[in-house]
Structure formats: C-alpha cells, structure tokens
PDB file of C-alpha atoms and ligand atoms in Angstrom:
ATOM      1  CA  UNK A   1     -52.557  52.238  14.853  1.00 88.00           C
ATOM      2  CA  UNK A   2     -50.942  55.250  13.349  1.00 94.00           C
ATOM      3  CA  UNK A   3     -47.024  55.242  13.289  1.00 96.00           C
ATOM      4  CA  UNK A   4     -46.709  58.199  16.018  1.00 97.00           C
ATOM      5  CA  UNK A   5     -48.751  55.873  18.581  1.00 96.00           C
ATOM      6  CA  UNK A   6     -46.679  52.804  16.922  1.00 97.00           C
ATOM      7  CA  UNK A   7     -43.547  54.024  17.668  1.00 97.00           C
ATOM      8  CA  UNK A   8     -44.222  55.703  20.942  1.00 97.00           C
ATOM      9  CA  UNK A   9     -45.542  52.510  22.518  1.00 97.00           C
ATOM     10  CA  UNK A  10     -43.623  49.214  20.747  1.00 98.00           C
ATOM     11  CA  UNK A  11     -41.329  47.646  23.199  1.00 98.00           C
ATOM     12  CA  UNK A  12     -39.418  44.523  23.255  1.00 98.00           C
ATOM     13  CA  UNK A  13     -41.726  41.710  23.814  1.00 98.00           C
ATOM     14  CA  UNK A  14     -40.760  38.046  25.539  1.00 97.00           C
ATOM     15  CA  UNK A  15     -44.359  36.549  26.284  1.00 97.00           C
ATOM     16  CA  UNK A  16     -45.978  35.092  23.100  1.00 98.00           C
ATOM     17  CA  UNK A  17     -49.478  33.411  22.799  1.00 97.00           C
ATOM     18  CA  UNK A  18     -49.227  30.073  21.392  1.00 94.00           C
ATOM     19  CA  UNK A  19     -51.123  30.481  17.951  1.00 97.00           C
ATOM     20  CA  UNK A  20     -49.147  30.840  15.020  1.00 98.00           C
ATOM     21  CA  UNK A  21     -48.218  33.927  12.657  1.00 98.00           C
ATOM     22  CA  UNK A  22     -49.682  32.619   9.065  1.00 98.00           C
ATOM     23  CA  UNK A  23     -46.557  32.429   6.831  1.00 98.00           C
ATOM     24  CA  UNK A  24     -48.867  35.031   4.484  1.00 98.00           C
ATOM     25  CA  UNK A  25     -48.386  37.689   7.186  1.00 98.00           C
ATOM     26  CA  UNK A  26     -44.359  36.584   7.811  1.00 98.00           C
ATOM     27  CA  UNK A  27     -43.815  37.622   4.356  1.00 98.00           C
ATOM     28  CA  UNK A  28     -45.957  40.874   4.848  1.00 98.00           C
ATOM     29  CA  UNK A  29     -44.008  41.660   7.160  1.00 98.00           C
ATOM     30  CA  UNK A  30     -40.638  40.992   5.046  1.00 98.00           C
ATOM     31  CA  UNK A  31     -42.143  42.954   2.127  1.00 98.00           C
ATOM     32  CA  UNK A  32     -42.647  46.290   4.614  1.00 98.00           C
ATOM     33  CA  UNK A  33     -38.862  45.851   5.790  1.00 98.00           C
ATOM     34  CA  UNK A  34     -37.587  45.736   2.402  1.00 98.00           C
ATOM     35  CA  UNK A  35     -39.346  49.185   1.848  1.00 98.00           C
ATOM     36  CA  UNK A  36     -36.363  50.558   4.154  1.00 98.00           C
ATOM     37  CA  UNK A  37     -34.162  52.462   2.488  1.00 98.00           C
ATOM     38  CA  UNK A  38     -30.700  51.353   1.408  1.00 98.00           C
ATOM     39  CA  UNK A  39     -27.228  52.897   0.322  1.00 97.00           C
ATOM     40  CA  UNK A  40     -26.704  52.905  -3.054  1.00 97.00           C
ATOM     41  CA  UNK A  41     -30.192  51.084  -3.532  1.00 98.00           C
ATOM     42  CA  UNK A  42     -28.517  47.605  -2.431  1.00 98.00           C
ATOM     43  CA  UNK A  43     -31.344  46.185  -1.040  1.00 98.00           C
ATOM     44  CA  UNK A  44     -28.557  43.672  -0.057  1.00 98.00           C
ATOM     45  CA  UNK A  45     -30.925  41.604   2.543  1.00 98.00           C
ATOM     46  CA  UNK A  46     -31.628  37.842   2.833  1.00 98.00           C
ATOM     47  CA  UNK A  47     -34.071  36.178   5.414  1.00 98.00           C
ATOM     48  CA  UNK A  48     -34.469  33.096   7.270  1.00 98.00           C
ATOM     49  CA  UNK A  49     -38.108  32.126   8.816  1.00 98.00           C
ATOM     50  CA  UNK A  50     -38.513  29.680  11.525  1.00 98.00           C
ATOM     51  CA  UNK A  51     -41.421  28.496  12.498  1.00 98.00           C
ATOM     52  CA  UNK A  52     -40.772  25.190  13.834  1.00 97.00           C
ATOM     53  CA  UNK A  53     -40.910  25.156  17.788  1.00 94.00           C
ATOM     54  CA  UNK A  54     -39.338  22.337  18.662  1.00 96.00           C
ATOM     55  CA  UNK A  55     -36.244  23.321  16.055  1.00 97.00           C
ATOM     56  CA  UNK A  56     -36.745  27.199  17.912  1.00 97.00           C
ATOM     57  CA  UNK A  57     -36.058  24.711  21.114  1.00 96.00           C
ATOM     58  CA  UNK A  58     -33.255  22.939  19.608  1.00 97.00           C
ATOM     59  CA  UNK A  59     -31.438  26.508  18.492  1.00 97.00           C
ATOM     60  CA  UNK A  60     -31.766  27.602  22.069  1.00 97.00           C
ATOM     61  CA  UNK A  61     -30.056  24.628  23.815  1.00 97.00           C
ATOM     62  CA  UNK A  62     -27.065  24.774  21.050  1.00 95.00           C
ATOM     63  CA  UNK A  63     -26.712  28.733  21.667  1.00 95.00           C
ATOM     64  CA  UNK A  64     -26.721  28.205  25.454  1.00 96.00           C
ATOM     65  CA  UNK A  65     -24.279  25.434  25.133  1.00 95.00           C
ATOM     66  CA  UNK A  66     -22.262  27.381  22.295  1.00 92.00           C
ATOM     67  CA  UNK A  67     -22.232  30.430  24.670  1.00 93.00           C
ATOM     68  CA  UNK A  68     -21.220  29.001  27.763  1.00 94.00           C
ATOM     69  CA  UNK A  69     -18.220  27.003  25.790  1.00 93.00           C
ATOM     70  CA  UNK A  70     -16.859  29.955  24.367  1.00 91.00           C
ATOM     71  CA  UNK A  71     -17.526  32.759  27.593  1.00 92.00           C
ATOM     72  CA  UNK A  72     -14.326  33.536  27.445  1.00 93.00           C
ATOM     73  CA  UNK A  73     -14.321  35.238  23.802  1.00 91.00           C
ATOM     74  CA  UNK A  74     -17.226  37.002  24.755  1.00 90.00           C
ATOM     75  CA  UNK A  75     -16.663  38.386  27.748  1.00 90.00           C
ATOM     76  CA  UNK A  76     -19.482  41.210  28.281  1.00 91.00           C
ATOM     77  CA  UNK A  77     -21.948  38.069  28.480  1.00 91.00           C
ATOM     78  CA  UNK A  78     -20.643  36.848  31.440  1.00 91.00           C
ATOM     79  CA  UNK A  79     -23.721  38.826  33.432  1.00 94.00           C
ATOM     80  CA  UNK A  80     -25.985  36.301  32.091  1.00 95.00           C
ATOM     81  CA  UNK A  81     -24.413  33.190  32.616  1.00 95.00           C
ATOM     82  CA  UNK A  82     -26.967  31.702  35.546  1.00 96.00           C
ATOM     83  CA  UNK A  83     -29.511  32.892  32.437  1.00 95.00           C
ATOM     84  CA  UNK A  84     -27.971  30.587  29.635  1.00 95.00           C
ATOM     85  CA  UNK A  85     -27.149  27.776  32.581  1.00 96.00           C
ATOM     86  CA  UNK A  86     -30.678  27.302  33.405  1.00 96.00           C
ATOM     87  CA  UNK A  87     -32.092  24.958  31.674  1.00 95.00           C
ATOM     88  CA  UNK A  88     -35.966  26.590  31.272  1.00 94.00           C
ATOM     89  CA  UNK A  89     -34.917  29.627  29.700  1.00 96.00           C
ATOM     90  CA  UNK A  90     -35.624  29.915  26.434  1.00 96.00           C
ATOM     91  CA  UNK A  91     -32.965  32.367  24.114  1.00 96.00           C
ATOM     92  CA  UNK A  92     -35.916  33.061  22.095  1.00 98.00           C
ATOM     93  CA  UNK A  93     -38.503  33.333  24.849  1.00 96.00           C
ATOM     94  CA  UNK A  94     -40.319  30.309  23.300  1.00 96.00           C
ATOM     95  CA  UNK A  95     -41.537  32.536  20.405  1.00 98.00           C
ATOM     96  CA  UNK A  96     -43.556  30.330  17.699  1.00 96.00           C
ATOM     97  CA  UNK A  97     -41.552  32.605  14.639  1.00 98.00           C
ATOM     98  CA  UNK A  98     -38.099  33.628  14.369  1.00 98.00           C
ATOM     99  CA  UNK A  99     -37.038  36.149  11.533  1.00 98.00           C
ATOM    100  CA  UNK A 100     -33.661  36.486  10.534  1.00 98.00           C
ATOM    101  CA  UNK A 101     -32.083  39.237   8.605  1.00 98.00           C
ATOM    102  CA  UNK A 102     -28.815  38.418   6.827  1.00 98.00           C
ATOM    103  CA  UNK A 103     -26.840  41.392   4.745  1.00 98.00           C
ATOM    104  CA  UNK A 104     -24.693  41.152   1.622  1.00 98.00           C
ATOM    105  CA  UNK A 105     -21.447  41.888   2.980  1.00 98.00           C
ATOM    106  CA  UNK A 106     -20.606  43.145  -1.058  1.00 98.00           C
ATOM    107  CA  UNK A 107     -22.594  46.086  -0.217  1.00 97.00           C
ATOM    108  CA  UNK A 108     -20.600  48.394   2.179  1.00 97.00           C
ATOM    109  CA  UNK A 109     -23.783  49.865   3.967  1.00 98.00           C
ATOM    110  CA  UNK A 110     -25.838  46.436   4.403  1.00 98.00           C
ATOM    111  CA  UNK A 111     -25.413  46.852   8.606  1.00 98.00           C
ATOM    112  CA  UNK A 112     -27.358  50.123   8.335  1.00 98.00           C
ATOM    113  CA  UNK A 113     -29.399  48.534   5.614  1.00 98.00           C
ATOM    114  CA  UNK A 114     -30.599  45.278   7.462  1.00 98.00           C
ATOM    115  CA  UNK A 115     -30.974  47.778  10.828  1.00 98.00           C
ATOM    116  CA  UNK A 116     -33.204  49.796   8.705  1.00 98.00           C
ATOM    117  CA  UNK A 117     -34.925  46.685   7.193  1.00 98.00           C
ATOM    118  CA  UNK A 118     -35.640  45.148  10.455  1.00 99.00           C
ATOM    119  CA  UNK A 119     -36.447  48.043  12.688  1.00 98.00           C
ATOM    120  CA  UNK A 120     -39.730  48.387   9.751  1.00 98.00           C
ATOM    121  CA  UNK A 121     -40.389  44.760  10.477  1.00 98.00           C
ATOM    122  CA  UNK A 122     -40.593  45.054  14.494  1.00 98.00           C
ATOM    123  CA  UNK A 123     -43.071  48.514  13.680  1.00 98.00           C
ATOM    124  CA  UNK A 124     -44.752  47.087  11.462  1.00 98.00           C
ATOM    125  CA  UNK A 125     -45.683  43.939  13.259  1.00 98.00           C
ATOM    126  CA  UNK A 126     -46.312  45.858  16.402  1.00 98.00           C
ATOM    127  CA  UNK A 127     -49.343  47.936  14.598  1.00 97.00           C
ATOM    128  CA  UNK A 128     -50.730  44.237  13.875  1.00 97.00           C
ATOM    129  CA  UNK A 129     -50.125  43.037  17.862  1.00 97.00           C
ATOM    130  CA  UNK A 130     -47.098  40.951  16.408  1.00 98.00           C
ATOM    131  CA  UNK A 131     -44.656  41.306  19.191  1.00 98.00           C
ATOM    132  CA  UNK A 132     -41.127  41.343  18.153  1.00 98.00           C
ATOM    133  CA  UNK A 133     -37.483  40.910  20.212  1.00 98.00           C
ATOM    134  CA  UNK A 134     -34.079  41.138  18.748  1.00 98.00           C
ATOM    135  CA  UNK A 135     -32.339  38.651  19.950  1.00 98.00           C
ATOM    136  CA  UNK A 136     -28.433  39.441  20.627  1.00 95.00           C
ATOM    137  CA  UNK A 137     -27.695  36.080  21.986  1.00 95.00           C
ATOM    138  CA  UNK A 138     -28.235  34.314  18.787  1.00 96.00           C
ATOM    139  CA  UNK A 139     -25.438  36.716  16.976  1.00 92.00           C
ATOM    140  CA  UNK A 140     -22.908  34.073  17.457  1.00 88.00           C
ATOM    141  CA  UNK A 141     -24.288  30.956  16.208  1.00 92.00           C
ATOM    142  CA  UNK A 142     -26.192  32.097  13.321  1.00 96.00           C
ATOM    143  CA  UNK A 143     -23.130  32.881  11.648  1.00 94.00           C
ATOM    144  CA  UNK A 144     -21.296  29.697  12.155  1.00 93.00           C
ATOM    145  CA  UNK A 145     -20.490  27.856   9.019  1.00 95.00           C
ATOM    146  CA  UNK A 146     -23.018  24.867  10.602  1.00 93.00           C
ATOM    147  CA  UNK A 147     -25.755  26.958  10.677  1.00 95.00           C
ATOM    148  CA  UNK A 148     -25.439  28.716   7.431  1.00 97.00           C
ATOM    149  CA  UNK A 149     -25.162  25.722   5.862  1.00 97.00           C
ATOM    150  CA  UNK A 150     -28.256  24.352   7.530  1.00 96.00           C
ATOM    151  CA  UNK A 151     -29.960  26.983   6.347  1.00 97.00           C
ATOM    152  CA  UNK A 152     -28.701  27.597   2.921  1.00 98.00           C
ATOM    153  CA  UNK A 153     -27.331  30.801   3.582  1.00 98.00           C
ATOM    154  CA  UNK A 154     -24.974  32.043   0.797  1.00 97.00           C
ATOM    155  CA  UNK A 155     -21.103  32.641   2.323  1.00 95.00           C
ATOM    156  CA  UNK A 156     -21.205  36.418   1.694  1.00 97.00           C
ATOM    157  CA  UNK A 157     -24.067  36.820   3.660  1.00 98.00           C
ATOM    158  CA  UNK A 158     -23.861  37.858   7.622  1.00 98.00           C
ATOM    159  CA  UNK A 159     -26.208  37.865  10.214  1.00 98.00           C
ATOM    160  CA  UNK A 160     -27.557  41.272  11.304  1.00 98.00           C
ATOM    161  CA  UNK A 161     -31.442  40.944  13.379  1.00 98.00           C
ATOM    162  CA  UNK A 162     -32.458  37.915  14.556  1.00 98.00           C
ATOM    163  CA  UNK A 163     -35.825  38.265  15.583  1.00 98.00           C
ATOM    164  CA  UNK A 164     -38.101  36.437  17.869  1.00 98.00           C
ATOM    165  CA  UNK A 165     -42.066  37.243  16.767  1.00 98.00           C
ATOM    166  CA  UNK A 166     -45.280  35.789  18.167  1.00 98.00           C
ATOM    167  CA  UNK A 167     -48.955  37.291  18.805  1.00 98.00           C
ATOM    168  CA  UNK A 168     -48.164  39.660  22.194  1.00 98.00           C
ATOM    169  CA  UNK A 169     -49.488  37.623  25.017  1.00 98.00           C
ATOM    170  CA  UNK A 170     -50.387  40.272  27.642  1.00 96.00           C
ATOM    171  CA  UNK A 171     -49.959  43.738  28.036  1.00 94.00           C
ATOM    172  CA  UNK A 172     -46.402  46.213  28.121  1.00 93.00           C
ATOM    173  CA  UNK A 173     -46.274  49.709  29.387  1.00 96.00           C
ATOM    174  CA  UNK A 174     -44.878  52.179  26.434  1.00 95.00           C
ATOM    175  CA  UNK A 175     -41.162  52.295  26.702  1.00 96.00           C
ATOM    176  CA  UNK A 176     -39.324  55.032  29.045  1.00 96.00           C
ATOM    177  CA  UNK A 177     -36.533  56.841  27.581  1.00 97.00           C
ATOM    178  CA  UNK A 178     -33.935  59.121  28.502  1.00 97.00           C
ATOM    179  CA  UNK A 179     -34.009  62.639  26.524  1.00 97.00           C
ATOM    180  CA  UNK A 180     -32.521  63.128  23.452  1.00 97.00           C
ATOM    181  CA  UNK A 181     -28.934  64.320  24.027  1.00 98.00           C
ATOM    182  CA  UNK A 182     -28.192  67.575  21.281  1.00 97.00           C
ATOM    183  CA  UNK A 183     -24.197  67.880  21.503  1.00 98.00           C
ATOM    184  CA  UNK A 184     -24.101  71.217  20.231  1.00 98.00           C
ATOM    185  CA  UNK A 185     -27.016  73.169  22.093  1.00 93.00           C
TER     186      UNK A 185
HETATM  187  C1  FMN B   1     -28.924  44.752  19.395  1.00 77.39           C
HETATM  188  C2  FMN B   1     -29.930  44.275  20.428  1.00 77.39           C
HETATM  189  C3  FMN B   1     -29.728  43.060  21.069  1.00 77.39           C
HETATM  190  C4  FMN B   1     -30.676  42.585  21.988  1.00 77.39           C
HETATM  191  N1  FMN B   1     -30.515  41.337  22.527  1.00 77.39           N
HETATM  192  C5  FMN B   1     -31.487  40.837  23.343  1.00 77.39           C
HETATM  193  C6  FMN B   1     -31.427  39.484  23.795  1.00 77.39           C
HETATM  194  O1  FMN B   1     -30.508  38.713  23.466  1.00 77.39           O
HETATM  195  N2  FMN B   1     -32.417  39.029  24.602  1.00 77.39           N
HETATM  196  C7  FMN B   1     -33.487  39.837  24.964  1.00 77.39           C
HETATM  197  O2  FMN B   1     -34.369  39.364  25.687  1.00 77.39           O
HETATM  198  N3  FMN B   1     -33.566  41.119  24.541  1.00 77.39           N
HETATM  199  C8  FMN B   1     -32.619  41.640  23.725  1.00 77.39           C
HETATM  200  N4  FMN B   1     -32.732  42.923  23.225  1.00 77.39           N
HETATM  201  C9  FMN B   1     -33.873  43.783  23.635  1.00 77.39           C
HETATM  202  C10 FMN B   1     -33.407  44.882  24.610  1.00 77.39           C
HETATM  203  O3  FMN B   1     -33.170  44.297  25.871  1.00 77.39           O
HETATM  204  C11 FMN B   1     -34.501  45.972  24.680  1.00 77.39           C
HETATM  205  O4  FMN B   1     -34.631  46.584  23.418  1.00 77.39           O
HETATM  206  C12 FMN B   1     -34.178  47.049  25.721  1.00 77.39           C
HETATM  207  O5  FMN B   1     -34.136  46.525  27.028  1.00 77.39           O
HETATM  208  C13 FMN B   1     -35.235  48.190  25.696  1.00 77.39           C
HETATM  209  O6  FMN B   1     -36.526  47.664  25.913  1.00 77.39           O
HETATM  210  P1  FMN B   1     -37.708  47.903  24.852  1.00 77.39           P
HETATM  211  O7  FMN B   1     -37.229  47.425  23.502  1.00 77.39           O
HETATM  212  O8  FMN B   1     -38.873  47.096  25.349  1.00 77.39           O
HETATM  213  O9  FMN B   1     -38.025  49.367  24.836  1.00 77.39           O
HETATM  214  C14 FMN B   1     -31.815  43.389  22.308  1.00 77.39           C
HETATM  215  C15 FMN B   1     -32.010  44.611  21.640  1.00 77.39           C
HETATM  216  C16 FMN B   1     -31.098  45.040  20.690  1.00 77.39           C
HETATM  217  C17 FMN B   1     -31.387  46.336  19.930  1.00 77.39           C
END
C-alpha cells in the first residue's frame, strides 16, 4: 500500500480477528514510530505492550469502574455513561494488543513528539491490515500511580496514545472529512 492510499483510507478500527500480532511485528511497528520526528531530537518516548487478553479485560472493567467513580471530574464523558455501565463493552474493543506511548515530560515538546510517534504507528500498521484505535478512555487510568507502577513506568513519564491494535476483522469505508479550513484565503 503506498502512503497516499494509506492515509486516504486508515480509519479507526473496533472489530479485531482473534489471532495474535507476533511481538516481532509489535516492535516493527515501535521502530517506524520512533522514526517520527522530535523537537530538539528528544526522542523522549517510552512504550508499554499488552498482549494479554484477559489482563486487556481486567484494564477495561477498572477504567469503567474508575470512570464512572470519578464522572464528576470529567464531565464531557458523561455522554457515554450507559457505554462504560454496560457490562459487555469492552474500552478496548476486545483488541488482542494494546500499545502505549508514554513521553518524557523533561522534554518540553514530547506531546507533539509521542502524537507524531504514534500517528506513524497507526499508518504504519494500517499498510500491514493492523487495525489501530486510540483509545481516550484509558487517558485517566494509565497515569495513575497504580498503574505506572504495575507497569514499571518511570515517574517522569506521562501517558500520551494508548492504542488498541489487532488484525482488521472486516471491512471500513475510507474516512469522510470536512475540507481543509485556510484562515487567510
Ligand atoms: C485523542 C483521541 C481519542 C479517542 N478516543 C477514543 C475512544 O476512547 N474510544 C474509541 O472507540 N475511539 C476513540 N477515538 C477514535 C475516534 O472516535 C475516531 O478517530 C473518529 O471518530 C474518526 O474516525 P476515524 O479515525 O475512523 O476516521 C479517539 C481518537 C482520538 C484521536
């Protein structure tokens, strides 16, 4: 697939086929995102792979559960509350992989960095039928001190993409977008 076609069709995907990403091709794809550029040449990333599904399933229930305690402090999540009550949804879409991307909060530009970094990884596993969905819901919890230390994540580190990734189970239409907007033509 060449990366005009790439980009012009990739879309979010939530419906995964069951066999596994080989660990090999995880850290393919981790070696393309850190090919993103950085400020300052930082490279100030750090991952986390998952590929456990019943510990995917256990993340899910303890996000639900940590996002319908605390509602209140996130209040723009509300809309999906009958989502994160129901008890067969799956945060993660019941993705076999999950790839996180943590930033070096030393470096000053490690949001853009890690946005660069990951955005590569989601192409990039696209053009090998890898589907790919960041998942916002997950912000929260994979930067509480429990989880960090779970996963030895170092304490200047912050979550920027989680990512759910599987094999793409199905078939998406290319994404529709709204035209650029030029402010000054
Ligand atoms: C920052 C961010 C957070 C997102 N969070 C979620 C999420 O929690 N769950 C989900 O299913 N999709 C999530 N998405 C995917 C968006 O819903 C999706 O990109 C958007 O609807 C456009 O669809 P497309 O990516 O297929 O073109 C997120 C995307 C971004 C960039």
């Amino acid at each position: 697939m060449d990366t005009i076609e790439c980009i012009n069709s990739k879309r979010s995907i939530r419906a995964y086929e069951e066999t596994q990403i080989p660990y090999e091709t995880v850290m393919e794809l981790l070696t393309l995102g850190t090919k993103a550029s950085t400020g300052s040449n930082h490279q100030p990333w750090g991952f986390v792979v998952i590929q456990d599904a019943r510990e995917i399933e256990d993340l899910s229930k303890n996000i639900k559960a940590y996002l319908l305690e605390n509602l209140e402090k996130y209040p723009y999540l509300s809309q999906y509350e009958t989502w994160l009550q129901s008890e067969k949804y799956s945060i993660f879409n019941n993705a076999s992989t999950l790839i996180v991307v943590y930033g070096n909060t030393d470096s000053h530009w490690y949001i853009y960095d890690c946005t660069l970094a990951a955005g590569n990884i989601m192409l990039a596993a696209y053009s090998k039928g890898i589907g790919t969905c960041w998942i916002g819901f997950a912000e929260y919890y994979f930067n509480t001190p429990e989880f960090k230390k779970k996963y030895k994540i170092p304490e200047n580190y912050e979550l920027v993409a989680p990512l759910s990734c599987g094999y793409i189970k199905g078939t998406v239409k290319p994404p529709e977008r709204k035209p650029p907007v030029v402010f000054n033509r």
